[in-house]
Amino acid sequence: MAPVVRFRSAVALLGRFPALAGVDLEVGAGEVVLLQGANGAGKTTLLRACAGLVQVVSGQAEVLGHDLLRDRRTVRRSVGLLGHTGTLYDDLSVEDNVRFAVRAGGGDVAAVKPAMARLGVDGRLRTISVARLSAGQRRRVAIAALAARAPALWLLDEPHAGLDAEGRDLLDGLVRSAVTAGATVLLASHEAERASALAGRTAVIGGGRVLQRDAVHVA
Amino acid sequence: MWRDAMLVAGKDLRIEARSRVATNQVAPFAIVILVLFGFALDPDRGVLGRASAGLFWVAVLLSSLLAVQRSFAVEAGDGAADGLRLSGLDPAGVFLGKAAAVAAQLALLQVVLAIGIVVLYDADLGGPVLLVATCAAATVGLAAAGTVYGVLAAGLKVRETLLPLLLLPVVAPVLLSATRAWEAGMGISVDDGWRWAQLLAVFAVVYVTLGVLAFGALLEES
């Protein structure tokens, strides 16, 4: 089976700075891979490159069979990125935000309410503007939108940040459910213990390169 | 493309309905412009009447800047622009949706301003067919050009000051043509107003085409 993510000597520039300076990484279907590294190592850029938001300018970069050097737009409907910001509209309600994300991604709107219920942003929160929510609640809404879209590749950048203990457990459960359903997950986290429990292996990144990519976790 | 356009237009109009920026800020701003023109030219109500078409379109133009800025400001918060790119929506659909939402707001604004010039300037809105046709063509042109230049400025830190600088010279032909067409429609001049309306239609077609073709590349760079 072809890998879901396949980067070979991939280079991506932020301005003139090579944020990815020759990345080699392969992620198979159904894998959960943890990206670790210091601040500025290139973890976020790698996730954004996988989502087609950062242009890979040389080397090879394929995600879900799409060649990102030739076309980085088509892959976007099949990936879900949970970044540092939540990609939410402040003036829309919780439900409208999740519904828009699902409809824009071509997903099934029947998944909206179950995802909101699972993340605990239904009931009285359903019709509230996102601007009025706490940071943790906003994070939950963004995760609900991601879960409702059910992408084939989950790209999670510090996914536990801003969540309370219950929220973190919910997120971990969602990731495990998604993998069981056939999704692949690439996550970057500084919370090594919790993230390692989710991931099958770790890729260590530094200076825009993968320094070590096969550190297998023993569950 | 049309499905995506409907989705984006619905989202933008829902945001405006909930935030009420258009009704509580943009429309009052437009009325304030009319009132200020009234103060400036008050000693001679004849001048106000004769200039009412031009003053109407200046007010529409300045208010359209706010509507376009608002349309892209909602995409700038909390990484929403990433969300728009990541959604996989057809860029042409995004352009048409955002332009349609701006156009809907401008159309409502023009109704308010038309009432304003009748009440404040004693303007006579005879020839309603030409006036409405002019409004339709000018609105599409303004919304399309505004959306093209709005996304161009969206990613820049100086977008609030850059957008007027980019957009106002580009839409100067709209101001000229729409004013001439309205003057003809209102019986202030004897020009052939329909020729000016045709020019507005050409402007609208050019910018809608440009937006459909170029918006994807502009969105990637914003």
Tab-separated table of C-alpha atoms in Angstrom:
chain	number	residue	atom	x	y	z
A	1	MET	CA	0.000	0.000	0.000
A	2	ALA	CA	1.342	3.470	-0.895
A	3	PRO	CA	2.302	5.649	2.071
A	4	VAL	CA	-0.113	8.424	3.053
A	5	VAL	CA	2.757	10.894	3.487
A	6	ARG	CA	5.955	10.550	1.487
A	7	PHE	CA	8.563	13.319	1.659
A	8	ARG	CA	12.004	12.893	0.074
A	9	SER	CA	14.581	15.693	0.431
A	10	ALA	CA	11.653	18.088	0.620
A	11	VAL	CA	12.522	21.768	0.877
A	12	ALA	CA	10.081	24.526	1.791
A	13	LEU	CA	10.886	28.195	2.176
A	14	LEU	CA	9.344	30.791	4.465
A	15	GLY	CA	10.492	33.892	2.648
A	16	ARG	CA	14.132	32.987	1.953
A	17	PHE	CA	14.496	30.855	5.078
A	18	PRO	CA	14.498	27.091	4.431
A	19	ALA	CA	12.001	26.041	7.116
A	20	LEU	CA	12.174	22.511	5.685
A	21	ALA	CA	15.715	21.811	4.565
A	22	GLY	CA	15.485	18.371	3.030
A	23	VAL	CA	12.874	16.406	4.952
A	24	ASP	CA	12.684	12.630	4.545
A	25	LEU	CA	9.566	11.116	6.081
A	26	GLU	CA	7.164	8.321	5.274
A	27	VAL	CA	3.902	7.702	7.093
A	28	GLY	CA	1.817	4.649	6.324
A	29	ALA	CA	-1.972	4.361	6.322
A	30	GLY	CA	-3.441	4.086	9.817
A	31	GLU	CA	-0.239	5.179	11.537
A	32	VAL	CA	-0.023	7.762	14.311
A	33	VAL	CA	3.317	9.546	14.132
A	34	LEU	CA	4.502	12.067	16.698
A	35	LEU	CA	6.732	14.925	15.523
A	36	GLN	CA	9.062	16.151	18.227
A	37	GLY	CA	11.613	18.910	18.217
A	38	ALA	CA	12.549	22.236	19.700
A	39	ASN	CA	10.718	25.462	18.911
A	40	GLY	CA	11.477	26.479	15.335
A	41	ALA	CA	12.577	22.981	14.358
A	42	GLY	CA	10.089	22.866	11.480
A	43	LYS	CA	7.222	20.810	12.935
A	44	THR	CA	4.484	23.308	12.153
A	45	THR	CA	5.886	23.975	8.682
A	46	LEU	CA	5.935	20.251	7.978
A	47	LEU	CA	2.295	19.907	9.037
A	48	ARG	CA	1.320	22.941	6.950
A	49	ALA	CA	3.232	21.553	3.978
A	50	CYS	CA	1.315	18.277	4.328
A	51	ALA	CA	-1.909	20.336	4.285
A	52	GLY	CA	-0.835	22.123	1.107
A	53	LEU	CA	-0.574	25.488	2.860
A	54	VAL	CA	3.199	25.789	2.465
A	55	GLN	CA	4.730	25.266	-0.954
A	56	VAL	CA	7.364	22.528	-1.217
A	57	VAL	CA	9.827	23.913	-3.744
A	58	SER	CA	12.137	20.946	-4.329
A	59	GLY	CA	12.507	17.262	-3.559
A	60	GLN	CA	9.471	14.996	-3.493
A	61	ALA	CA	6.292	15.523	-1.492
A	62	GLU	CA	3.242	13.318	-1.845
A	63	VAL	CA	0.233	13.265	0.450
A	64	LEU	CA	-2.608	10.815	-0.153
A	65	GLY	CA	-1.225	10.259	-3.635
A	66	HIS	CA	-1.208	13.972	-4.530
A	67	ASP	CA	2.072	15.455	-5.727
A	68	LEU	CA	2.322	18.667	-3.714
A	69	LEU	CA	4.951	20.170	-5.995
A	70	ARG	CA	2.508	20.123	-8.891
A	71	ASP	CA	-0.810	20.708	-7.113
A	72	ARG	CA	-1.206	21.499	-3.430
A	73	ARG	CA	-4.887	22.454	-3.552
A	74	THR	CA	-6.573	19.161	-4.388
A	75	VAL	CA	-5.291	17.391	-1.288
A	76	ARG	CA	-6.885	19.932	1.042
A	77	ARG	CA	-10.341	18.404	1.036
A	78	SER	CA	-8.864	15.142	2.339
A	79	VAL	CA	-6.764	16.532	5.190
A	80	GLY	CA	-7.727	18.236	8.424
A	81	LEU	CA	-5.337	20.620	10.159
A	82	LEU	CA	-5.765	21.612	13.779
A	83	GLY	CA	-3.290	24.458	14.097
A	84	HIS	CA	-2.393	26.927	16.812
A	85	THR	CA	-5.426	28.946	15.782
A	86	GLY	CA	-8.794	27.326	15.343
A	87	THR	CA	-9.885	28.554	11.882
A	88	LEU	CA	-13.209	29.661	13.335
A	89	TYR	CA	-15.436	32.631	12.551
A	90	ASP	CA	-15.989	34.711	15.706
A	91	ASP	CA	-19.413	35.991	14.674
A	92	LEU	CA	-20.862	32.631	13.677
A	93	SER	CA	-22.477	30.322	16.200
A	94	VAL	CA	-20.815	27.090	17.285
A	95	GLU	CA	-23.138	25.013	15.111
A	96	ASP	CA	-22.793	27.322	12.086
A	97	ASN	CA	-19.004	27.090	12.318
A	98	VAL	CA	-18.984	23.299	12.433
A	99	ARG	CA	-21.643	23.057	9.727
A	100	PHE	CA	-19.715	25.413	7.410
A	101	ALA	CA	-16.482	23.449	7.881
A	102	VAL	CA	-18.237	20.194	7.048
A	103	ARG	CA	-20.149	21.513	4.040
A	104	ALA	CA	-17.068	23.295	2.668
A	105	GLY	CA	-15.099	20.081	2.931
A	106	GLY	CA	-17.809	18.139	1.143
A	107	GLY	CA	-18.594	16.125	4.271
A	108	ASP	CA	-21.848	14.724	5.599
A	109	VAL	CA	-23.766	17.283	7.690
A	110	ALA	CA	-25.329	14.420	9.632
A	111	ALA	CA	-21.969	14.174	11.418
A	112	VAL	CA	-22.229	17.722	12.803
A	113	LYS	CA	-24.445	17.145	15.838
A	114	PRO	CA	-22.791	13.909	17.023
A	115	ALA	CA	-19.353	15.572	16.821
A	116	MET	CA	-20.580	18.599	18.785
A	117	ALA	CA	-22.148	16.335	21.394
A	118	ARG	CA	-18.968	14.298	21.738
A	119	LEU	CA	-16.893	17.432	22.367
A	120	GLY	CA	-19.502	18.866	24.739
A	121	VAL	CA	-20.236	21.969	22.643
A	122	ASP	CA	-23.895	21.203	22.012
A	123	GLY	CA	-26.882	22.185	24.178
A	124	ARG	CA	-26.719	25.775	25.398
A	125	LEU	CA	-23.440	26.414	23.566
A	126	ARG	CA	-24.860	25.434	20.185
A	127	THR	CA	-26.223	28.866	19.230
A	128	ILE	CA	-23.627	31.019	21.000
A	129	SER	CA	-21.165	33.069	18.941
A	130	VAL	CA	-17.683	31.596	19.038
A	131	ALA	CA	-16.376	35.025	20.116
A	132	ARG	CA	-18.092	34.511	23.478
A	133	LEU	CA	-16.445	31.181	24.228
A	134	SER	CA	-13.384	30.549	26.368
A	135	ALA	CA	-10.127	29.489	24.701
A	136	GLY	CA	-10.706	25.877	25.724
A	137	GLN	CA	-14.254	25.878	24.375
A	138	ARG	CA	-13.041	27.362	21.088
A	139	ARG	CA	-10.492	24.566	20.883
A	140	ARG	CA	-13.255	22.037	21.401
A	141	VAL	CA	-15.321	23.603	18.596
A	142	ALA	CA	-12.334	23.438	16.238
A	143	ILE	CA	-11.829	19.772	17.151
A	144	ALA	CA	-15.554	19.090	16.658
A	145	ALA	CA	-15.321	20.616	13.169
A	146	LEU	CA	-12.311	18.434	12.410
A	147	ALA	CA	-13.988	15.298	13.704
A	148	ALA	CA	-17.200	16.009	11.794
A	149	ARG	CA	-15.238	16.423	8.553
A	150	ALA	CA	-13.602	13.033	9.144
A	151	PRO	CA	-10.522	13.674	6.982
A	152	ALA	CA	-8.305	10.851	5.796
A	153	LEU	CA	-5.218	12.561	7.273
A	154	TRP	CA	-5.327	14.374	10.616
A	155	LEU	CA	-2.603	16.990	11.120
A	156	LEU	CA	-2.538	18.082	14.740
A	157	ASP	CA	-0.286	20.914	15.933
A	158	GLU	CA	-0.086	21.000	19.736
A	159	PRO	CA	-3.600	19.569	19.895
A	160	HIS	CA	-3.794	19.379	23.685
A	161	ALA	CA	-2.960	23.062	24.191
A	162	GLY	CA	-5.729	24.982	25.941
A	163	LEU	CA	-7.788	21.902	26.791
A	164	ASP	CA	-8.736	20.823	30.293
A	165	ALA	CA	-8.137	17.243	31.478
A	166	GLU	CA	-11.523	16.060	30.212
A	167	GLY	CA	-10.945	17.721	26.857
A	168	ARG	CA	-7.540	16.085	26.498
A	169	ASP	CA	-9.029	12.672	27.180
A	170	LEU	CA	-11.816	13.385	24.669
A	171	LEU	CA	-9.273	14.369	22.037
A	172	ASP	CA	-7.192	11.242	22.629
A	173	GLY	CA	-10.345	9.150	22.301
A	174	LEU	CA	-11.256	10.892	19.065
A	175	VAL	CA	-7.820	10.274	17.598
A	176	ARG	CA	-8.007	6.571	18.478
A	177	SER	CA	-11.508	6.352	16.964
A	178	ALA	CA	-10.329	8.061	13.795
A	179	VAL	CA	-7.412	5.650	13.426
A	180	THR	CA	-9.721	2.703	13.993
A	181	ALA	CA	-11.903	4.100	11.202
A	182	GLY	CA	-8.879	4.167	8.868
A	183	ALA	CA	-7.478	7.676	9.294
A	184	THR	CA	-3.786	8.519	9.551
A	185	VAL	CA	-2.512	10.993	12.139
A	186	LEU	CA	0.562	13.204	12.213
A	187	LEU	CA	0.858	15.249	15.391
A	188	ALA	CA	3.350	17.695	16.817
A	189	SER	CA	3.442	18.068	20.551
A	190	HIS	CA	5.691	19.119	23.377
A	191	GLU	CA	3.629	16.994	25.767
A	192	ALA	CA	5.769	13.952	25.198
A	193	GLU	CA	4.134	11.584	27.667
A	194	ARG	CA	0.535	12.055	26.521
A	195	ALA	CA	1.384	12.278	22.822
A	196	SER	CA	3.659	9.245	22.972
A	197	ALA	CA	0.786	7.213	24.382
A	198	LEU	CA	-1.160	8.016	21.216
A	199	ALA	CA	1.624	7.591	18.688
A	200	GLY	CA	3.096	4.397	17.294
A	201	ARG	CA	6.435	6.060	16.599
A	202	THR	CA	8.207	9.385	16.830
A	203	ALA	CA	10.060	11.414	14.246
A	204	VAL	CA	12.505	13.890	15.744
A	205	ILE	CA	12.916	17.123	13.798
A	206	GLY	CA	15.679	19.696	14.025
A	207	GLY	CA	16.882	22.416	11.703
A	208	GLY	CA	14.197	21.640	9.163
A	209	ARG	CA	15.232	17.989	8.787
A	210	VAL	CA	14.043	14.709	10.241
A	211	LEU	CA	16.908	13.649	12.501
A	212	GLN	CA	15.388	10.375	13.658
A	213	ARG	CA	12.218	8.857	12.212
A	214	ASP	CA	11.803	5.352	13.529
A	215	ALA	CA	11.714	5.659	17.290
A	216	VAL	CA	9.046	3.028	17.900
A	217	HIS	CA	6.942	3.355	21.048
A	218	VAL	CA	6.109	0.355	23.169
A	219	ALA	CA	2.522	0.755	24.341
B	1	MET	CA	-18.352	26.386	-8.209
B	2	TRP	CA	-21.944	27.622	-7.773
B	3	ARG	CA	-22.462	25.420	-4.701
B	4	ASP	CA	-19.311	26.841	-3.139
B	5	ALA	CA	-20.379	30.382	-4.050
B	6	MET	CA	-23.756	29.890	-2.347
B	7	LEU	CA	-22.045	28.423	0.704
B	8	VAL	CA	-19.589	31.321	1.069
B	9	ALA	CA	-22.221	33.989	0.376
B	10	GLY	CA	-24.540	32.395	2.939
B	11	LYS	CA	-21.737	32.287	5.496
B	12	ASP	CA	-20.742	35.936	4.941
B	13	LEU	CA	-24.346	37.177	5.063
B	14	ARG	CA	-24.997	35.138	8.213
B	15	ILE	CA	-21.939	36.752	9.817
B	16	GLU	CA	-23.249	40.198	8.862
B	17	ALA	CA	-26.729	39.373	10.137
B	18	ARG	CA	-25.291	38.315	13.503
B	19	SER	CA	-22.662	41.061	13.875
B	20	ARG	CA	-24.862	43.828	12.357
B	21	VAL	CA	-21.788	45.764	11.231
B	22	ALA	CA	-23.459	46.618	7.913
B	23	THR	CA	-26.614	47.983	9.525
B	24	ASN	CA	-25.046	49.585	12.601
B	25	GLN	CA	-21.872	51.013	11.066
B	26	VAL	CA	-21.726	50.992	7.268
B	27	ALA	CA	-25.241	52.339	6.605
B	28	PRO	CA	-24.978	55.102	9.262
B	29	PHE	CA	-21.550	56.021	7.831
B	30	ALA	CA	-23.131	56.446	4.379
B	31	ILE	CA	-25.922	58.624	5.792
B	32	VAL	CA	-23.359	60.744	7.660
B	33	ILE	CA	-21.568	61.361	4.349
B	34	LEU	CA	-24.830	62.607	2.793
B	35	VAL	CA	-25.480	64.860	5.781
B	36	LEU	CA	-21.946	66.280	5.649
B	37	PHE	CA	-22.334	67.053	1.940
B	38	GLY	CA	-25.575	68.746	2.904
B	39	PHE	CA	-23.772	70.916	5.468
B	40	ALA	CA	-21.059	71.820	2.958
B	41	LEU	CA	-23.490	72.855	0.207
B	42	ASP	CA	-26.475	73.912	2.310
B	43	PRO	CA	-26.657	77.575	1.276
B	44	ASP	CA	-27.666	76.536	-2.227
B	45	ARG	CA	-30.202	73.669	-2.316
B	46	GLY	CA	-30.182	73.919	-6.119
B	47	VAL	CA	-26.568	72.780	-6.134
B	48	LEU	CA	-27.436	69.866	-3.836
B	49	GLY	CA	-30.197	68.763	-6.174
B	50	ARG	CA	-27.996	68.990	-9.248
B	51	ALA	CA	-25.098	67.230	-7.536
B	52	SER	CA	-27.247	64.582	-5.847
B	53	ALA	CA	-26.344	61.829	-8.323
B	54	GLY	CA	-22.613	62.366	-7.838
B	55	LEU	CA	-22.935	62.678	-4.063
B	56	PHE	CA	-24.988	59.470	-3.979
B	57	TRP	CA	-22.272	57.546	-5.821
B	58	VAL	CA	-19.428	59.045	-3.782
B	59	ALA	CA	-21.247	57.843	-0.668
B	60	VAL	CA	-21.725	54.378	-2.228
B	61	LEU	CA	-18.047	54.205	-3.181
B	62	LEU	CA	-16.731	55.194	0.244
B	63	SER	CA	-19.153	52.833	1.978
B	64	SER	CA	-18.165	49.998	-0.337
B	65	LEU	CA	-14.616	50.294	1.036
B	66	LEU	CA	-15.949	49.471	4.488
B	67	ALA	CA	-17.997	46.550	3.174
B	68	VAL	CA	-14.999	45.067	1.327
B	69	GLN	CA	-12.653	45.563	4.290
B	70	ARG	CA	-15.200	43.888	6.545
B	71	SER	CA	-15.565	40.982	4.100
B	72	PHE	CA	-11.864	40.141	4.464
B	73	ALA	CA	-11.534	41.138	8.118
B	74	VAL	CA	-13.804	38.223	9.054
B	75	GLU	CA	-11.356	35.893	7.296
B	76	ALA	CA	-8.368	37.323	9.165
B	77	GLY	CA	-9.488	36.335	12.663
B	78	ASP	CA	-8.381	33.127	14.401
B	79	GLY	CA	-6.754	31.637	11.326
B	80	ALA	CA	-10.006	31.647	9.365
B	81	ALA	CA	-8.103	32.407	6.135
B	82	ASP	CA	-6.267	29.119	6.560
B	83	GLY	CA	-9.651	27.500	7.052
B	84	LEU	CA	-10.899	28.970	3.793
B	85	ARG	CA	-7.845	27.691	1.898
B	86	LEU	CA	-7.928	24.324	3.669
B	87	SER	CA	-11.618	23.830	2.998
B	88	GLY	CA	-10.858	22.871	-0.576
B	89	LEU	CA	-13.571	25.246	-1.809
B	90	ASP	CA	-13.258	26.235	-5.456
B	91	PRO	CA	-11.466	29.636	-5.420
B	92	ALA	CA	-13.785	30.900	-8.157
B	93	GLY	CA	-16.709	29.902	-5.951
B	94	VAL	CA	-15.168	31.714	-2.987
B	95	PHE	CA	-14.744	34.836	-5.137
B	96	LEU	CA	-18.312	34.735	-6.431
B	97	GLY	CA	-19.683	34.068	-2.951
B	98	LYS	CA	-17.793	36.891	-1.295
B	99	ALA	CA	-18.601	39.295	-4.138
B	100	ALA	CA	-22.294	38.308	-3.983
B	101	ALA	CA	-22.408	38.981	-0.243
B	102	VAL	CA	-20.777	42.404	-0.702
B	103	ALA	CA	-23.155	43.134	-3.593
B	104	ALA	CA	-26.196	42.260	-1.465
B	105	GLN	CA	-25.023	44.684	1.231
B	106	LEU	CA	-24.334	47.421	-1.328
B	107	ALA	CA	-27.766	46.953	-2.875
B	108	LEU	CA	-29.437	47.474	0.499
B	109	LEU	CA	-27.169	50.445	1.164
B	110	GLN	CA	-28.204	52.035	-2.132
B	111	VAL	CA	-31.878	51.792	-1.155
B	112	VAL	CA	-31.087	53.612	2.097
B	113	LEU	CA	-29.008	56.251	0.288
B	114	ALA	CA	-31.668	56.747	-2.388
B	115	ILE	CA	-34.178	57.526	0.333
B	116	GLY	CA	-31.531	59.773	1.893
B	117	ILE	CA	-31.018	61.953	-1.202
B	118	VAL	CA	-34.769	62.277	-1.719
B	119	VAL	CA	-35.291	63.407	1.876
B	120	LEU	CA	-32.134	65.509	2.327
B	121	TYR	CA	-31.538	66.879	-1.171
B	122	ASP	CA	-35.080	66.927	-2.649
B	123	ALA	CA	-33.760	64.709	-5.449
B	124	ASP	CA	-36.252	63.555	-8.081
B	125	LEU	CA	-35.757	59.855	-8.885
B	126	GLY	CA	-37.586	59.839	-12.206
B	127	GLY	CA	-36.617	57.223	-14.828
B	128	PRO	CA	-36.486	54.331	-12.363
B	129	VAL	CA	-35.624	51.680	-14.971
B	130	LEU	CA	-32.329	53.364	-15.897
B	131	LEU	CA	-31.552	54.119	-12.244
B	132	VAL	CA	-32.107	50.503	-11.165
B	133	ALA	CA	-30.187	49.092	-14.141
B	134	THR	CA	-27.292	51.440	-13.340
B	135	CYS	CA	-27.342	50.370	-9.697
B	136	ALA	CA	-27.311	46.691	-10.687
B	137	ALA	CA	-24.349	46.999	-13.053
B	138	ALA	CA	-22.392	49.334	-10.752
B	139	THR	CA	-23.020	47.099	-7.736
B	140	VAL	CA	-21.708	44.008	-9.501
B	141	GLY	CA	-18.658	45.933	-10.728
B	142	LEU	CA	-17.894	47.460	-7.333
B	143	ALA	CA	-18.342	44.155	-5.506
B	144	ALA	CA	-16.193	42.237	-7.997
B	145	ALA	CA	-13.378	44.809	-8.126
B	146	GLY	CA	-13.554	45.239	-4.351
B	147	THR	CA	-13.253	41.503	-3.799
B	148	VAL	CA	-10.258	41.229	-6.148
B	149	TYR	CA	-8.389	44.091	-4.460
B	150	GLY	CA	-9.655	43.070	-1.028
B	151	VAL	CA	-7.964	39.684	-1.203
B	152	LEU	CA	-4.855	41.322	-2.668
B	153	ALA	CA	-4.556	43.567	0.400
B	154	ALA	CA	-5.845	41.006	2.909
B	155	GLY	CA	-2.517	39.456	3.812
B	156	LEU	CA	-0.728	42.746	4.358
B	157	LYS	CA	-0.315	44.520	7.685
B	158	VAL	CA	-1.205	47.832	6.038
B	159	ARG	CA	-4.388	46.505	4.435
B	160	GLU	CA	-6.706	49.127	6.003
B	161	THR	CA	-4.803	51.999	4.415
B	162	LEU	CA	-3.713	50.186	1.261
B	163	LEU	CA	-7.163	49.064	0.112
B	164	PRO	CA	-8.552	52.584	-0.513
B	165	LEU	CA	-5.348	53.491	-2.317
B	166	LEU	CA	-5.674	50.467	-4.609
B	167	LEU	CA	-9.407	50.381	-5.068
B	168	LEU	CA	-10.543	53.997	-5.424
B	169	PRO	CA	-8.559	54.758	-8.618
B	170	VAL	CA	-9.731	51.471	-10.137
B	171	VAL	CA	-13.404	52.171	-9.485
B	172	ALA	CA	-13.207	55.798	-10.634
B	173	PRO	CA	-14.841	54.778	-13.964
B	174	VAL	CA	-17.771	53.393	-11.960
B	175	LEU	CA	-18.184	56.726	-10.186
B	176	LEU	CA	-18.062	58.620	-13.482
B	177	SER	CA	-20.365	56.306	-15.445
B	178	ALA	CA	-22.897	55.738	-12.683
B	179	THR	CA	-23.123	59.469	-11.975
B	180	ARG	CA	-23.677	60.288	-15.664
B	181	ALA	CA	-26.283	57.540	-16.004
B	182	TRP	CA	-28.118	58.692	-12.884
B	183	GLU	CA	-28.030	62.333	-14.001
B	184	ALA	CA	-29.686	61.228	-17.226
B	185	GLY	CA	-32.184	59.055	-15.363
B	186	MET	CA	-33.034	61.911	-12.990
B	187	GLY	CA	-33.437	64.374	-15.859
B	188	ILE	CA	-30.497	66.523	-14.694
B	189	SER	CA	-28.618	66.033	-17.969
B	190	VAL	CA	-29.633	65.145	-21.520
B	191	ASP	CA	-26.887	62.517	-21.990
B	192	ASP	CA	-27.781	59.031	-23.196
B	193	GLY	CA	-27.727	57.324	-19.799
B	194	TRP	CA	-27.950	53.822	-21.249
B	195	ARG	CA	-24.535	54.188	-22.896
B	196	TRP	CA	-23.043	54.911	-19.483
B	197	ALA	CA	-24.932	51.946	-18.050
B	198	GLN	CA	-23.457	49.768	-20.800
B	199	LEU	CA	-19.977	50.928	-19.801
B	200	LEU	CA	-20.754	49.885	-16.230
B	201	ALA	CA	-21.837	46.464	-17.484
B	202	VAL	CA	-18.545	46.064	-19.358
B	203	PHE	CA	-16.621	47.011	-16.192
B	204	ALA	CA	-18.614	44.440	-14.218
B	205	VAL	CA	-17.992	41.670	-16.769
B	206	VAL	CA	-14.246	42.437	-16.850
B	207	TYR	CA	-13.854	42.285	-13.061
B	208	VAL	CA	-16.080	39.247	-12.578
B	209	THR	CA	-14.022	37.419	-15.212
B	210	LEU	CA	-10.749	38.608	-13.685
B	211	GLY	CA	-11.879	37.530	-10.229
B	212	VAL	CA	-13.005	34.078	-11.335
B	213	LEU	CA	-9.670	33.498	-13.072
B	214	ALA	CA	-7.250	35.129	-10.622
B	215	PHE	CA	-8.805	34.767	-7.181
B	216	GLY	CA	-7.226	31.370	-6.500
B	217	ALA	CA	-3.700	32.685	-7.007
B	218	LEU	CA	-4.452	35.842	-5.000
B	219	LEU	CA	-5.941	33.810	-2.132
B	220	GLU	CA	-2.798	31.663	-1.948
B	221	GLU	CA	-0.637	34.776	-1.624
B	222	SER	CA	-2.852	36.538	0.934
